[in-house]
XYZ file of N, CA, C and O in Angstrom:
668
model
N 115.218 102.824 115.200
C 113.484 102.302 115.026
C 113.866 102.210 116.434
O 114.172 101.766 117.178
N 112.519 102.577 116.554
C 112.008 102.111 118.016
C 111.178 100.766 117.764
O 110.252 100.601 117.218
N 110.916 100.240 118.807
C 110.436 98.551 118.805
C 109.554 98.268 119.648
O 109.147 99.414 120.554
N 107.945 98.084 119.374
C 107.102 97.691 120.310
C 107.093 96.261 120.780
O 107.628 95.716 119.869
N 106.644 96.099 122.075
C 106.867 95.168 122.856
C 105.140 95.082 123.449
O 104.884 95.892 124.035
N 105.042 93.795 123.299
C 103.411 93.938 123.715
C 103.545 93.060 125.243
O 104.358 92.457 125.470
N 102.847 93.191 125.971
C 102.230 93.453 127.829
C 101.701 91.787 127.413
O 100.759 91.420 126.919
N 102.122 90.738 128.091
C 101.549 89.754 128.526
C 100.358 89.363 129.407
O 99.155 88.262 128.703
N 100.277 90.583 129.813
C 98.748 90.749 130.698
C 98.038 91.331 129.438
O 98.134 92.788 128.452
N 96.313 90.679 129.564
C 95.539 91.928 128.977
C 94.096 92.203 129.367
O 94.449 91.742 131.163
N 93.542 93.110 129.606
C 92.881 94.022 130.404
C 91.591 92.927 130.993
O 91.798 92.245 130.452
N 90.939 93.141 132.046
C 90.300 92.089 132.429
C 88.934 91.993 131.365
O 88.329 90.935 130.846
N 88.381 92.945 130.955
C 87.137 93.133 129.855
C 87.615 92.429 128.512
O 87.176 91.642 127.599
N 89.148 92.519 127.970
C 89.750 91.891 127.191
C 89.462 90.219 127.674
O 89.376 89.251 126.239
N 90.492 89.672 128.949
C 90.125 88.605 129.009
C 88.894 87.459 129.040
O 88.943 86.831 128.516
N 87.821 88.371 129.204
C 86.166 88.247 129.025
C 85.937 88.105 127.982
O 85.210 86.983 127.319
N 86.520 88.527 126.599
C 86.122 88.453 125.310
C 87.020 86.861 125.161
O 86.268 86.375 124.209
N 87.909 86.838 125.829
C 88.823 85.434 124.582
C 88.879 84.716 125.439
O 88.298 83.017 124.899
N 87.802 84.144 126.745
C 87.641 83.240 127.788
C 86.916 82.256 126.551
O 87.401 80.633 126.643
N 85.853 82.317 125.994
C 85.445 80.930 125.042
C 86.190 80.961 124.278
O 85.609 79.851 123.673
N 86.957 81.503 123.861
C 87.755 81.005 122.542
C 89.360 79.892 123.420
O 90.212 79.187 122.821
N 89.413 79.852 124.986
C 91.233 79.750 125.021
C 90.229 78.306 124.353
O 91.766 77.354 124.031
N 89.733 77.417 125.306
C 89.664 76.249 124.851
C 89.651 75.412 123.386
O 90.983 74.556 122.844
N 88.488 76.201 122.728
C 89.070 75.445 120.884
C 90.374 76.207 120.742
O 91.032 74.866 119.680
N 90.740 76.826 120.854
C 92.408 76.927 120.495
C 93.678 76.422 120.709
O 94.116 75.947 120.198
N 93.401 75.935 121.672
C 94.425 75.000 122.779
C 93.995 73.664 121.902
O 94.907 73.029 121.891
N 92.868 73.245 121.387
C 92.319 71.761 121.345
C 92.536 72.117 119.450
O 93.007 70.957 119.252
N 92.912 72.733 119.080
C 93.137 72.679 117.441
C 94.655 73.148 117.175
O 94.830 74.470 117.302
N 95.593 72.346 117.164
C 97.168 72.527 116.792
C 96.894 74.061 115.130
O 96.141 73.759 114.883
N 97.628 75.166 115.540
C 98.094 76.083 114.601
C 96.657 77.089 114.112
O 96.078 77.444 113.444
N 95.851 76.743 115.219
C 94.329 77.505 115.623
C 94.906 78.876 115.370
O 95.550 79.187 115.751
N 93.399 79.552 114.241
C 93.588 81.185 114.641
C 92.550 81.414 114.685
O 91.141 81.099 114.664
N 92.323 82.707 115.025
C 91.020 83.624 115.706
C 91.191 84.960 115.231
O 92.577 85.885 114.952
N 90.308 85.548 114.630
C 89.944 86.971 113.893
C 90.068 88.013 115.290
O 88.993 87.574 115.958
N 90.276 88.757 115.059
C 89.807 90.207 116.424
C 89.773 91.608 116.063
O 90.888 91.826 114.971
N 89.094 92.546 116.610
C 89.259 93.526 116.612
C 89.900 93.974 117.691
O 89.375 93.625 119.026
N 90.645 94.778 117.960
C 91.791 95.472 119.596
C 92.308 96.515 119.773
O 92.109 97.598 118.342
N 91.872 96.824 121.059
C 92.786 98.484 121.313
C 93.756 98.270 121.801
O 93.699 97.498 122.678
N 95.008 97.958 121.896
C 96.131 98.511 122.857
C 96.658 99.705 123.202
O 95.811 100.941 122.707
N 97.461 99.934 124.609
C 97.705 101.560 125.225
C 98.598 101.226 125.265
O 99.445 100.231 125.888
N 99.428 102.073 125.348
C 101.156 102.647 126.078
C 101.387 102.357 127.225
O 100.525 102.845 127.784
N 101.638 101.725 128.185
C 102.330 101.436 129.304
C 103.500 101.526 130.251
O 103.557 101.511 130.792
N 104.822 101.117 128.781
C 105.970 101.682 129.330
C 106.282 102.505 128.024
O 106.927 101.846 127.046
N 107.518 103.274 128.279
C 108.579 103.643 127.350
C 109.812 103.126 127.799
O 110.483 103.781 129.185
N 110.887 102.920 127.227
C 112.109 102.445 127.496
C 113.024 103.484 126.739
O 112.901 103.032 125.153
N 113.563 104.605 126.972
C 114.480 105.777 125.584
C 115.959 105.396 126.458
O 116.612 105.889 127.505
N 116.917 104.735 125.649
C 118.095 104.201 126.021
C 118.983 105.355 126.140
O 118.878 106.502 125.833
N 119.946 105.558 126.693
C 120.980 107.033 126.431
C 121.738 106.799 125.543
O 122.120 106.370 124.636
N 122.046 108.644 125.496
C 122.385 108.004 124.206
C 123.936 107.815 123.838
O 124.509 107.387 124.934
N 124.280 107.261 122.629
C 125.530 106.329 122.274
C 125.365 105.032 123.005
O 125.928 103.947 122.858
N 124.404 104.713 123.151
C 124.266 103.279 123.593
C 123.551 102.583 122.885
O 123.293 103.063 121.436
N 123.708 101.451 122.500
C 123.812 99.985 121.737
C 122.071 99.680 121.522
O 121.118 99.298 120.113
N 121.727 99.844 122.393
C 120.183 99.726 122.486
C 119.112 100.578 121.555
O 118.935 101.732 121.743
N 117.527 99.642 121.701
C 117.079 100.094 120.615
C 115.751 100.797 121.736
O 115.181 100.526 123.043
N 115.310 102.201 121.362
C 113.868 102.778 122.376
C 112.958 101.787 121.775
O 112.629 101.122 120.549
N 112.580 101.464 123.140
C 110.833 100.084 122.819
C 109.568 101.424 123.335
O 109.939 101.989 124.359
N 108.410 100.882 123.025
C 107.209 101.423 123.756
C 106.666 99.659 124.307
O 106.523 99.041 123.286
N 106.091 99.329 125.360
C 105.471 98.301 125.579
C 104.191 98.625 125.757
O 103.701 99.677 126.198
N 103.098 97.919 125.188
C 101.615 98.278 125.162
C 100.985 97.032 125.355
O 101.382 95.753 125.713
N 99.844 97.261 125.655
C 98.929 95.828 126.513
C 97.948 96.316 125.612
O 97.404 97.387 125.576
N 97.115 94.860 125.921
C 95.727 95.045 125.077
C 95.135 94.973 126.177
O 94.483 94.715 127.034
N 93.816 96.040 125.811
C 93.192 96.656 126.588
C 91.489 96.314 126.266
O 90.481 97.002 126.874
N 90.760 96.637 124.818
C 89.807 96.049 124.060
C 90.225 94.988 123.296
O 91.072 95.161 122.630
N 88.898 94.452 123.524
C 89.555 93.034 122.579
C 88.288 92.232 122.079
O 87.205 92.425 122.770
N 87.504 92.043 121.003
C 86.160 91.590 120.465
C 86.991 90.655 119.530
O 87.370 90.825 118.422
N 85.720 89.782 119.204
C 86.081 88.012 118.356
C 84.735 88.612 117.894
O 83.628 88.198 118.871
N 84.774 88.234 116.911
C 83.781 88.221 115.979
C 83.247 86.742 115.219
O 83.782 86.077 115.748
N 82.067 86.437 115.603
C 80.904 84.997 115.510
C 81.165 84.766 113.665
O 81.736 85.659 112.853
N 81.007 83.441 113.461
C 81.089 82.858 111.790
C 80.920 84.176 111.581
O 81.128 83.960 109.808
N 79.233 84.445 111.502
C 78.670 85.470 110.723
C 79.355 86.816 110.661
O 78.957 87.343 109.167
N 79.944 86.997 111.714
C 80.168 88.568 111.335
C 81.896 88.700 110.674
O 82.223 89.299 110.677
N 82.465 87.188 110.526
C 84.338 87.244 110.311
C 84.214 87.544 109.012
O 84.983 88.087 108.935
N 83.275 88.017 108.037
C 84.025 88.418 106.512
C 83.649 89.579 106.794
O 84.494 89.840 105.652
N 82.756 90.430 107.614
C 82.915 91.858 107.708
C 84.046 92.097 107.998
O 84.744 93.017 107.819
N 84.527 91.942 109.449
C 85.509 91.999 109.986
C 87.033 91.498 108.897
O 87.957 92.607 108.386
N 87.114 90.591 107.792
C 88.143 90.040 106.837
C 88.160 91.589 106.141
O 88.816 91.825 105.218
N 86.872 91.466 105.362
C 86.263 92.955 104.778
C 87.663 94.210 105.170
O 88.013 95.093 104.164
N 86.809 94.686 106.406
C 87.721 95.296 106.791
C 88.986 95.871 107.063
O 89.942 96.495 106.871
N 89.399 94.461 107.682
C 90.996 94.530 107.575
C 91.412 94.211 106.101
O 92.544 95.355 105.725
N 90.752 94.038 104.640
C 91.384 94.241 103.716
C 91.407 95.579 103.195
O 92.736 96.237 102.449
N 90.938 95.998 103.528
C 90.109 98.114 102.783
C 91.392 98.784 103.463
O 91.877 99.193 103.279
N 91.737 98.752 104.814
C 92.918 99.193 105.976
C 93.946 99.223 105.007
O 94.669 99.433 105.006
N 94.288 97.901 104.759
C 95.597 97.019 104.312
C 95.714 97.672 102.758
O 96.644 98.624 102.968
N 94.449 97.664 102.210
C 94.753 98.542 100.985
C 95.023 99.866 100.764
O 95.691 100.464 99.920
N 94.188 100.774 101.751
C 94.158 102.175 101.949
C 96.434 102.192 102.616
O 95.840 103.136 102.021
N 96.680 101.304 103.536
C 97.866 101.913 103.542
C 98.769 101.470 103.223
O 99.767 102.769 102.601
N 98.735 100.438 101.784
C 99.638 100.348 100.564
C 99.248 100.740 99.918
O 100.104 100.400 98.876
N 98.455 101.403 99.186
C 97.882 101.607 97.877
C 99.325 102.413 96.905
O 99.320 103.495 97.886
N 99.521 102.054 95.670
C 100.648 102.502 94.977
C 100.284 102.922 93.584
O 99.949 101.645 93.491
N 100.835 104.178 93.159
C 101.009 104.021 92.089
C 101.042 105.046 91.023
O 102.270 105.631 91.633
N 101.799 105.192 89.636
C 102.461 105.908 89.026
C 101.605 106.637 88.186
O 100.542 106.023 87.770
N 102.232 107.805 87.713
C 101.400 108.708 86.761
C 101.524 108.095 85.230
O 102.887 108.180 85.321
N 100.912 108.180 84.054
C 100.999 108.118 82.984
C 101.529 109.132 81.845
O 101.525 110.633 82.863
N 101.671 109.185 80.539
C 102.054 110.134 80.406
C 101.275 111.214 80.195
O 101.552 112.461 80.001
N 99.979 111.399 79.998
C 98.775 111.736 80.424
C 98.724 112.819 82.013
O 97.856 113.704 82.077
N 99.469 111.982 82.885
C 99.290 112.516 84.426
C 98.008 112.183 85.030
O 97.786 112.563 85.343
N 97.501 110.902 84.375
C 96.706 109.642 84.583
C 97.276 108.665 86.005
O 98.262 108.205 85.582
N 96.657 108.785 86.973
C 97.121 107.860 87.617
C 97.352 106.523 87.613
O 96.263 105.921 87.132
N 98.043 105.591 87.166
C 97.977 103.895 87.417
C 98.402 103.647 88.431
O 99.309 103.095 88.828
N 97.306 102.281 88.933
C 97.826 102.039 90.199
C 98.547 100.462 89.774
O 98.304 99.963 88.480
N 99.218 100.094 90.686
C 100.349 99.245 90.703
C 99.553 97.803 90.253
O 98.448 97.642 91.167
N 99.856 96.625 89.806
C 99.815 95.412 90.091
C 99.029 94.711 91.554
O 98.443 94.280 91.851
N 100.152 94.997 92.604
C 99.305 94.528 94.271
C 98.591 95.504 94.616
O 97.632 94.770 94.952
N 97.801 96.686 93.973
C 97.192 97.542 94.643
C 95.738 96.936 93.940
O 94.694 97.060 94.383
N 95.948 96.842 92.496
C 95.180 96.182 92.041
C 94.558 94.753 92.467
O 92.953 94.926 92.748
N 95.503 93.739 92.314
C 94.333 92.412 93.640
C 94.095 93.275 94.297
O 93.027 91.917 94.727
N 94.430 93.460 95.322
C 93.530 93.837 96.424
C 92.226 94.143 96.785
O 91.753 94.596 96.878
N 91.990 95.501 95.306
C 90.528 95.887 95.426
C 89.790 95.007 94.900
O 88.740 95.353 95.328
N 89.948 93.699 94.213
C 88.864 92.675 93.847
C 88.365 93.175 93.034
O 86.726 92.784 93.011
N 88.405 94.123 92.121
C 87.537 94.395 91.329
C 86.454 95.628 91.704
O 85.386 95.957 90.905
N 86.279 95.607 93.224
C 85.658 96.547 93.756
C 85.117 97.877 93.638
O 86.684 98.457 93.790
N 84.272 98.889 92.685
C 84.800 99.987 92.764
C 85.194 101.516 93.922
O 85.673 101.808 93.872
N 84.730 100.925 95.192
C 84.810 101.925 95.989
C 86.125 101.604 96.316
O 87.187 102.905 96.414
N 86.985 100.111 96.350
C 88.225 100.352 96.450
C 88.944 100.998 95.685
O 89.845 101.216 96.227
N 88.686 100.092 94.333
C 89.509 100.406 93.480
C 89.730 102.110 93.784
O 91.045 103.033 93.224
N 88.413 102.844 93.516
C 88.997 104.508 93.935
C 89.262 104.988 95.191
O 90.308 106.006 94.731
N 89.434 104.617 96.237
C 89.840 104.301 97.606
C 91.388 104.277 96.777
O 92.545 105.282 97.612
N 91.971 103.285 96.608
C 93.173 103.527 96.470
C 93.739 104.040 95.198
O 95.238 104.477 95.882
N 93.350 104.830 94.166
C 93.369 105.419 92.966
C 93.713 106.714 94.025
O 94.582 107.602 93.703
N 93.029 107.320 94.522
C 93.137 108.723 95.717
C 94.368 108.285 96.527
O 94.659 109.739 96.629
N 94.167 107.487 96.812
C 95.015 107.442 98.271
C 96.330 107.330 97.615
O 97.592 108.552 97.992
N 97.195 106.914 96.274
C 98.064 106.786 95.902
C 98.726 108.099 94.994
O 99.891 108.179 94.913
N 97.055 108.289 94.492
C 97.617 109.914 93.798
C 97.988 111.174 94.909
O 98.954 111.805 94.808
N 97.054 111.260 96.133
C 97.325 112.082 97.365
C 98.628 111.901 97.499
O 99.506 112.605 98.114
N 99.219 110.688 97.549
C 100.764 110.298 98.121
C 101.957 110.899 97.027
O 102.746 111.525 97.669
N 101.013 110.583 95.901
C 102.439 111.253 94.928
C 102.494 112.691 95.496
O 103.556 112.944 94.587
N 100.985 113.797 94.917
C 101.550 115.098 94.945
C 101.708 115.406 96.543
O 102.527 116.555 96.180
N 101.903 114.478 97.588
C 102.605 114.706 98.645
C 103.805 114.855 99.142
O 104.490 115.998 99.073
N 104.392 113.754 98.438
C 105.375 113.537 97.909
C 106.730 114.478 96.969
O 107.722 115.494 97.371
N 105.827 114.875 95.888
C 106.436 116.429 94.971
C 106.541 117.796 95.557
O 107.092 118.691 95.815
N 105.047 117.424 96.431
C 105.355 118.955 96.810
C 106.415 119.442 98.475
O 106.881 120.118 98.317
N 106.389 117.781 99.260
C 107.805 117.888 99.894
C 109.439 118.504 99.151
O 110.215 118.621 100.026
N 109.471 117.477 97.918
C 110.547 117.761 97.167
C 110.302 119.306 97.175
O 111.530 119.901 97.107
N 109.906 120.228 96.422
C 109.430 121.335 95.921
C 110.369 122.372 97.481
O 110.738 123.316 97.262
N 108.940 121.901 98.543
C 109.665 122.491 99.929
C 111.182 122.346 100.302
O 111.801 123.229 100.608
N 111.990 121.947 99.780
C 113.345 120.988 99.838
C 114.389 121.661 98.571
O 115.380 121.177 98.901
N 113.842 122.493 97.952
C 114.489 123.010 97.042
C 115.079 124.211 97.279
O 114.279 125.092 97.526
N 116.289 124.407 97.479
C 117.140 125.704 97.843
C 116.815 126.885 96.625
O 116.610 126.354 95.638
N 116.884 127.594 96.855
C 116.312 129.341 96.496
C 115.954 129.600 95.670
O 115.837 129.924 94.307
N 114.729 128.533 95.738
C 113.470 128.870 95.146
C 112.985 130.430 94.819
O 112.754 131.098 95.833
N 112.654 130.840 93.288
C 111.586 131.759 93.314
C 110.399 131.968 94.025
O 109.731 131.255 93.258
N 109.498 132.965 93.760
C 108.414 132.956 94.245
C 107.799 132.612 92.629
O 106.767 131.905 92.322
N 108.360 133.000 91.705
C 107.527 132.113 90.526
C 107.805 131.259 89.553
O 106.749 130.430 89.768
N 109.028 130.378 90.405
C 108.926 129.201 90.398
C 108.353 128.164 91.440
O 107.659 127.500 91.344
N 107.776 128.875 92.701
C 107.154 128.214 93.532
C 105.524 128.339 93.253
O 104.975 127.342 92.832
N 105.284 129.738 92.781
C 103.780 129.617 91.542
C 103.646 128.454 90.970
O 102.712 127.665 90.992
N 104.567 128.480 90.481
C 104.072 127.430 88.464
C 104.113 125.662 89.512
O 103.560 125.266 89.389
N 105.134 125.876 90.510
C 104.673 124.275 91.497
C 103.676 124.073 91.942
O 103.121 123.338 91.616
N 103.568 125.135 92.741
C 102.048 125.182 93.457
C 101.397 124.647 92.590
O 99.701 124.026 92.097
N 101.097 125.613 91.001
C 100.338 125.543 89.846
C 100.240 123.500 89.768
O 99.140 123.238 89.453
N 101.131 123.184 89.471
C 101.760 122.078 89.092
C 100.727 121.181 89.657
O 100.226 120.033 89.155
N 100.857 121.104 91.407
C 100.059 120.272 92.202
C 98.920 120.378 91.936
O 98.285 119.514 92.287
N 98.048 121.701 91.962
C 97.113 121.979 91.773
C 95.826 121.232 90.863
O 95.128 120.666 90.931
N 97.065 121.533 90.016
C 96.678 120.618 88.549
C 96.865 119.309 89.005
O 95.860 118.461 88.425
N 97.430 118.824 89.186
C 97.451 117.205 89.801
C 97.026 116.485 90.487
O 96.073 115.800 89.987
N 96.370 117.594 91.775
C 95.054 117.545 92.093
C 94.220 117.278 91.653
O 93.288 116.023 91.760
N 93.963 118.244 90.743
C 92.380 118.366 89.986
C 92.575 117.203 88.880
O 91.358 116.803 88.786
N 93.565 116.274 88.460
C 93.211 115.301 87.354
C 92.792 114.003 88.112
O 92.531 113.555 88.245
N 93.653 113.927 89.555
C 93.171 113.289 90.506
C 91.865 112.890 90.944
O 91.052 111.721 90.761
N 91.153 114.195 90.826
C 89.618 114.342 91.415
C 89.199 113.816 89.623
O 88.441 113.316 90.477
N 88.870 114.584 88.994
C 88.506 114.261 87.552
C 88.517 113.104 87.318
O 87.417 112.034 86.888
N 89.395 112.166 87.633
C 89.355 110.678 87.471
C 88.728 109.659 88.613
O 87.500 108.799 87.559
N 88.437 110.074 89.432
C 87.614 109.966 90.303
C 86.361 110.207 90.250
O 85.699 109.592 90.534
N 85.402 111.139 89.659
C 84.657 111.387 89.489
C 84.017 110.844 87.934
O 82.723 110.948 87.780
N 85.324 110.512 86.698
C 84.864 110.268 85.579
C 84.356 111.642 85.041
O 84.821 111.576 83.305
N 84.805 112.987 85.548
C 84.847 113.729 84.493
C 86.187 113.730 84.100
O 87.384 113.604 84.692
N 86.387 115.240 82.910
C 87.271 115.032 82.104
C 87.842 116.627 81.932
O 86.534 117.208 81.392
């Protein structure tokens, strides 16, 4: 597994964005600040074959912005949505409809757009994994491949039908 290491230096523009927050963070033990940032790879280390070391990439923060109090809720909402999109999971029920797992449902907060995004993401993930399993099936015949393609197409259609409310 490749390790990511953060360089202690930040770009001049990132440092400028941090300046007004340095004293308040220093003055408040366990202080936290929300930010939006960008990092860039600056160094790559590839150990010699047979070495016990792990490959690593060092990154430096090159852009950084901190929201004010009025903007913080929007940034937190974006973070929650990105986390939901990355972690959405579910399973298919007996009728082939996707049921989101408990953790994913909690992340949606009951918001319809989040729910649909999570459901579609989990559905696409399921059918992508299914297709990969089919791709790795040895000696599959053309007839079997066509049957599997139909199964994937039907599954994707069911996922879309569930999203629009059509049946």
